[in-house]
GROMACS .gro file of C-alpha atoms in nm:
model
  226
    1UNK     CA    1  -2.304  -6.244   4.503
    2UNK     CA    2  -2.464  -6.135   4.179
    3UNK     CA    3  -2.420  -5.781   4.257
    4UNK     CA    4  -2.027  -5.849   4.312
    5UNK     CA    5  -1.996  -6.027   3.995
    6UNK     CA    6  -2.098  -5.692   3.785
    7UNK     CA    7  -1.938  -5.435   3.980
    8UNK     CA    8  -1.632  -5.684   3.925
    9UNK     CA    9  -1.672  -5.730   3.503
   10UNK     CA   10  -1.742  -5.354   3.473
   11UNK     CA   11  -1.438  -5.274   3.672
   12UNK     CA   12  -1.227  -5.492   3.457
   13UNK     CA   13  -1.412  -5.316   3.156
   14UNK     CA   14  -1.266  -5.027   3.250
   15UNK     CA   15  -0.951  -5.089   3.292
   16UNK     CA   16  -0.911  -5.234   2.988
   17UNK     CA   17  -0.975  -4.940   2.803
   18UNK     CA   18  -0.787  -4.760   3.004
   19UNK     CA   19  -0.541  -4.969   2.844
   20UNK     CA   20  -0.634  -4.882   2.504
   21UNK     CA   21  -0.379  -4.668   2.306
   22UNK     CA   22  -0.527  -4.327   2.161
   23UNK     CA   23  -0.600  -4.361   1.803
   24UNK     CA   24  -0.637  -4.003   1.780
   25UNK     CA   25  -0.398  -3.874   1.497
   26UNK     CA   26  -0.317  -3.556   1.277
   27UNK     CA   27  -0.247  -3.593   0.932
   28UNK     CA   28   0.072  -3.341   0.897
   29UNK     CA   29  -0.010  -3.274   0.507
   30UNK     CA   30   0.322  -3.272   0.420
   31UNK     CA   31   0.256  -3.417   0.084
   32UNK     CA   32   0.111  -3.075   0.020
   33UNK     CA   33   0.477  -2.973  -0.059
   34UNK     CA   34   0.666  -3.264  -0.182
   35UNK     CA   35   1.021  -3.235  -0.177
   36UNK     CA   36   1.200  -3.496  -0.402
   37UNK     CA   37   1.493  -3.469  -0.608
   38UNK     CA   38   1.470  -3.440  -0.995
   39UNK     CA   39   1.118  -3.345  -0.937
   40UNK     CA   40   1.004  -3.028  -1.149
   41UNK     CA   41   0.705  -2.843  -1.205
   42UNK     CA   42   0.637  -2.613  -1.459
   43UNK     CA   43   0.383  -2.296  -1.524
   44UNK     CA   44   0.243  -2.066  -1.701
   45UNK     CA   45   0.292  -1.720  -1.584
   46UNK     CA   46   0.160  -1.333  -1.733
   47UNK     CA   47   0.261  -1.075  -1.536
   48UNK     CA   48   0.202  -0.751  -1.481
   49UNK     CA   49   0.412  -0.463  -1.397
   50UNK     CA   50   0.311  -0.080  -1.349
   51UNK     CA   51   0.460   0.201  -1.327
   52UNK     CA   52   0.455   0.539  -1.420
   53UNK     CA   53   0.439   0.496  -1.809
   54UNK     CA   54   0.152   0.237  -1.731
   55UNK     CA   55   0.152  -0.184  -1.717
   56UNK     CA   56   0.435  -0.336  -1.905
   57UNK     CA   57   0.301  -0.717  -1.950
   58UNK     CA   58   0.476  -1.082  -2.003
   59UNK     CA   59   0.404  -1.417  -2.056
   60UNK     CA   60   0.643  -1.699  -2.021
   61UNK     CA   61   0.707  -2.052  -1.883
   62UNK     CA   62   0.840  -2.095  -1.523
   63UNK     CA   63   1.058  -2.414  -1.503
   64UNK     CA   64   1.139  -2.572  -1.157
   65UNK     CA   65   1.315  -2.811  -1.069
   66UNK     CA   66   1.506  -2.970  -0.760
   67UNK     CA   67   1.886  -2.982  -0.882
   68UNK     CA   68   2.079  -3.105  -0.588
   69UNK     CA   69   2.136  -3.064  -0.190
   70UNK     CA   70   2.306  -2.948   0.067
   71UNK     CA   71   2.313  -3.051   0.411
   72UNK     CA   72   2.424  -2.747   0.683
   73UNK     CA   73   2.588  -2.774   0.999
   74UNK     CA   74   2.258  -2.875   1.218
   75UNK     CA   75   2.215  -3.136   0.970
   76UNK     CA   76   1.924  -2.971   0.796
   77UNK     CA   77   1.900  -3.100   0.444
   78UNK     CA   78   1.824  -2.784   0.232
   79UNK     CA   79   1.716  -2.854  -0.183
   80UNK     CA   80   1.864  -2.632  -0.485
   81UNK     CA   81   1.520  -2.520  -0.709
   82UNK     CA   82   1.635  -2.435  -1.049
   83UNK     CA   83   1.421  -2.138  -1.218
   84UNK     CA   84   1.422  -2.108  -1.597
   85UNK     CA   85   1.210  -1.847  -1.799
   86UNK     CA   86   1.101  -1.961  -2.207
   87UNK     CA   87   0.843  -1.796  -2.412
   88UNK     CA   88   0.833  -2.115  -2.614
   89UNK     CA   89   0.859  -2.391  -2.384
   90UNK     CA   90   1.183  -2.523  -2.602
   91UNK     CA   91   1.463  -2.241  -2.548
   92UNK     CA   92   1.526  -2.211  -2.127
   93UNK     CA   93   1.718  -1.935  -1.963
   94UNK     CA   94   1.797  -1.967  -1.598
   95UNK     CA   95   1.694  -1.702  -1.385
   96UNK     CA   96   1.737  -1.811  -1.023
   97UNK     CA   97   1.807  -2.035  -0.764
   98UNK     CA   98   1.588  -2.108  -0.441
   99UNK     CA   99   1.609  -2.332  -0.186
  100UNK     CA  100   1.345  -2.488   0.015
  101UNK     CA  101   1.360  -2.715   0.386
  102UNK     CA  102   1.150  -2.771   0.605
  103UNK     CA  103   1.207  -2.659   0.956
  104UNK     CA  104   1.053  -2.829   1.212
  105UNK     CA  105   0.687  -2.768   1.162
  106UNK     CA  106   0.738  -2.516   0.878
  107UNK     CA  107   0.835  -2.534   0.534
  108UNK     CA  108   1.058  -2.271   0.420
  109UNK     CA  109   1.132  -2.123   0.077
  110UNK     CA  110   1.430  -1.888   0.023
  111UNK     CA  111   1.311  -1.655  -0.249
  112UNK     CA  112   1.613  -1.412  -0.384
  113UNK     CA  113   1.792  -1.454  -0.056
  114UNK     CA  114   1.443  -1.402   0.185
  115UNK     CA  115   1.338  -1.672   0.329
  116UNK     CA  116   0.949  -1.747   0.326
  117UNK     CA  117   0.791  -1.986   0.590
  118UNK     CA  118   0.513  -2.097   0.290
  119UNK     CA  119   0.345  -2.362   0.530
  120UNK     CA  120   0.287  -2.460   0.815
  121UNK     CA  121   0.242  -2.866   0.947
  122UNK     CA  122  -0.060  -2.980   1.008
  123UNK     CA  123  -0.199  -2.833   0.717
  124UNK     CA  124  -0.545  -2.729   0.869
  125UNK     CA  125  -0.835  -2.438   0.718
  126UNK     CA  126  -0.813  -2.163   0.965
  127UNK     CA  127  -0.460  -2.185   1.054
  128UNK     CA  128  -0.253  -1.913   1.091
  129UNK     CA  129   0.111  -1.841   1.142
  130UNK     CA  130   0.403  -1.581   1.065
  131UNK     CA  131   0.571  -1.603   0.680
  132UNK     CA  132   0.791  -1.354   0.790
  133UNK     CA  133   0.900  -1.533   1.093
  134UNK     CA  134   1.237  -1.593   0.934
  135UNK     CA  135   1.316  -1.287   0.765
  136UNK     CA  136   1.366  -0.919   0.878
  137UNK     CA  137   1.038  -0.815   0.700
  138UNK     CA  138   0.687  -0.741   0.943
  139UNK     CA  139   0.512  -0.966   1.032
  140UNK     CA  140   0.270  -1.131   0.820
  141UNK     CA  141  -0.012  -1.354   0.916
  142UNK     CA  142  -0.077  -1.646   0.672
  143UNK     CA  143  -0.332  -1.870   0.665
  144UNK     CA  144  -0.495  -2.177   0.534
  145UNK     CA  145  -0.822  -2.169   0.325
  146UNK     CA  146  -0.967  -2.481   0.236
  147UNK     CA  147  -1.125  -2.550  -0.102
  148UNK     CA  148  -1.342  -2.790  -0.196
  149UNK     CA  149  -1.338  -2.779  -0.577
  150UNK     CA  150  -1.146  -2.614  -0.811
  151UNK     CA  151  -1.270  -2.702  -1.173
  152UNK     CA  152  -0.970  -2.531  -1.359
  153UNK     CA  153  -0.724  -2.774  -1.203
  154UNK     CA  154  -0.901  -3.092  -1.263
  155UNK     CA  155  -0.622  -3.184  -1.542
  156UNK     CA  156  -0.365  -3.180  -1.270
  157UNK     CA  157  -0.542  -3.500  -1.161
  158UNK     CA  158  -0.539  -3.396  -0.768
  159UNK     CA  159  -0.881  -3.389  -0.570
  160UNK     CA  160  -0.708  -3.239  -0.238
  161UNK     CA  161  -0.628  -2.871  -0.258
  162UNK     CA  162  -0.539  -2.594   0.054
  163UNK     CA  163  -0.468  -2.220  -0.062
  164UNK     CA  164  -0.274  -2.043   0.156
  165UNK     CA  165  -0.356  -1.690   0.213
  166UNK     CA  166  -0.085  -1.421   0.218
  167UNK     CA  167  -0.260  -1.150   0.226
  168UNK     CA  168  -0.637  -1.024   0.151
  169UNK     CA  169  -0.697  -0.666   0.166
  170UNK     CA  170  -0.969  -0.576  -0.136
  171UNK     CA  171  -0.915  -0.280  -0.384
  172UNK     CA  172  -0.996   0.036  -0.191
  173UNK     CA  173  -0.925   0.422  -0.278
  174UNK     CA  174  -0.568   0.370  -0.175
  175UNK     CA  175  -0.404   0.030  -0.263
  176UNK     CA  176  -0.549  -0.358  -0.345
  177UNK     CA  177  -0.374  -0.633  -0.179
  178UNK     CA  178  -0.451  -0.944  -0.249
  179UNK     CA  179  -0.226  -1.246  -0.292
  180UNK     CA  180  -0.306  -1.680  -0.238
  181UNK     CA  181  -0.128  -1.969  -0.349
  182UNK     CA  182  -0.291  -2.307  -0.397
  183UNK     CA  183  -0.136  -2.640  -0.311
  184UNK     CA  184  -0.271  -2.983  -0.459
  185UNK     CA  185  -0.160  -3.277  -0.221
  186UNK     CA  186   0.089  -3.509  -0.413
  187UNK     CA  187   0.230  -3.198  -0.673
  188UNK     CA  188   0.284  -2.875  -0.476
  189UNK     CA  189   0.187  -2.562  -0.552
  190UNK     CA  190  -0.029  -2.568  -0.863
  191UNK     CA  191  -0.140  -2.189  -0.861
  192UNK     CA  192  -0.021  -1.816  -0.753
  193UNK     CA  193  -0.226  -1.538  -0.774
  194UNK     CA  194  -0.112  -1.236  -0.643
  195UNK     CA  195  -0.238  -0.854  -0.722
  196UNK     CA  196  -0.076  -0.546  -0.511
  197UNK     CA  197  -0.133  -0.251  -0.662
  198UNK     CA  198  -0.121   0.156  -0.530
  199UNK     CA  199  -0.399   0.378  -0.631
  200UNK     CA  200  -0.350   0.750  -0.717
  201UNK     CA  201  -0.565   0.950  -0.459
  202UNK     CA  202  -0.466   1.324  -0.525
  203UNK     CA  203  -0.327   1.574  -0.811
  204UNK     CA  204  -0.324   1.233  -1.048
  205UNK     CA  205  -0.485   1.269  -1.425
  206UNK     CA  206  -0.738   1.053  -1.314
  207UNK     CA  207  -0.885   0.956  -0.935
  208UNK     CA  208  -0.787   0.587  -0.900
  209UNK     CA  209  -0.545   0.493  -1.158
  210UNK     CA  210  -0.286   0.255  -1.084
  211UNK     CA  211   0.079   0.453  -0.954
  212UNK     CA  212   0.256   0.116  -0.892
  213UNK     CA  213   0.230  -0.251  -0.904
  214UNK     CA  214   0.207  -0.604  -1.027
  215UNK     CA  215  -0.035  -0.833  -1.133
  216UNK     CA  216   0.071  -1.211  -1.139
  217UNK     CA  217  -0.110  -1.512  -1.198
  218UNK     CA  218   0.097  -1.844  -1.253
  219UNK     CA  219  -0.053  -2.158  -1.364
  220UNK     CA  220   0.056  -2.525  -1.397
  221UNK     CA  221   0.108  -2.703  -1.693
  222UNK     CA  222   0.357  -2.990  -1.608
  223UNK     CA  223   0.471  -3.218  -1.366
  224UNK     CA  224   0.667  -3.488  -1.236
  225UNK     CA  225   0.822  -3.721  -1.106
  226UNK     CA  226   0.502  -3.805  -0.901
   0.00000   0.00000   0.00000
């Protein structure tokens, strides 16, 4: 009688957490790239640009900020970025207009009329996917690299940063390719840092020096609304 009095309770056990819901979850990370309106951002950016009478540099502010919206025919909502240049943080000149949505499980930037798929959702180190997927360029493998620390940004207040690697191929005899951007959770991107630059390999003045290129690195200095 014993014996069918446990083989009863543990049966019962069991089915009760069979009945249990899963409380298994992914955190999407979408915070990593918060779209709000009236929100801005702003850098500082010196940039690089060779060519064949050498590196022509400039420093300026980048302003950004989220204008307005539209919403297309499939009901996606899509958000105008404003871009304004200043050497002196005072005097802004608008230089372009992006727009960014988010696209099922990818969040997509439209950069001069290309669209970028910057990240993808969950936001997890060691993923990968295509940020050409929605242009008519190659494909390009991104992925996420997570970072622990990053003692240079510790004024933007975040503690949660991914950078998302476009593309890593080290200086060589030919060309250096190496380009990241780093996203805090609850501000967006907070740094770019991209170098792609050709190499001279043959009847050059000197073996090695730069044909063609840029050299960007773009930091932030402001933001808000949180």
């Amino acid at each position: 009688m014993m014996r069918n009095s446990l083989i009863l309770i543990f049966l019962t056990f069991l089915l009760a957490c069979d009945e249990e819901p899963s409380d298994i979850s992914i955190e999407p990370g979408y915070d990593f790239f918060p779209v709000k309106m009236g929100q801005y951002r702003t850098y500082w950016v010196e940039e690089v640009n060779f060519g064949a009478f050498g590196g022509d540099t400039s420093r300026y502010f980048l302003s950004e900020v989220i204008s307005d919206s539209l919403i297309s025919g499939d009901g996606t909502v899509k958000y105008l970025v404003e871009r304004s240049k200043s050497t002196d943080s005072i005097t802004w000149k608008l230089d372009s207009i992006w727009t960014v949505h988010r696209f099922k499980d990818i969040m997509i930037v439209t950069e001069n009329n290309v669209p970028y798929a910057k990240m993808a959702f969950p936001v997890i180190a060691g993923n990968r996917w295509d940020g050409n997927a929605f242009n008519a360029q190659p494909e390009k493998m991104y992925y996420y690299q997570a970072i622990s620390q990053l003692t240079h940004l510790e004024s933007t207040g975040a503690s949660d940063f991914v950078q998302v690697i476009i593309e890593d191929i080290e200086e060589n005899l030919v060309n250096q390719d190496e380009r990241s951007e780093t996203y805090a959770k609850g501000i967006g991107l907070v740094e770019k840092d991209y170098v792609t630059l050709q190499f001279c390999s043959a009847n050059c003045g000197e073996l090695g020096e730069i044909q063609s290129g840029r050299i960007l690195k773009q930091n932030l200095v402001g933001y808000g609304p949180n």
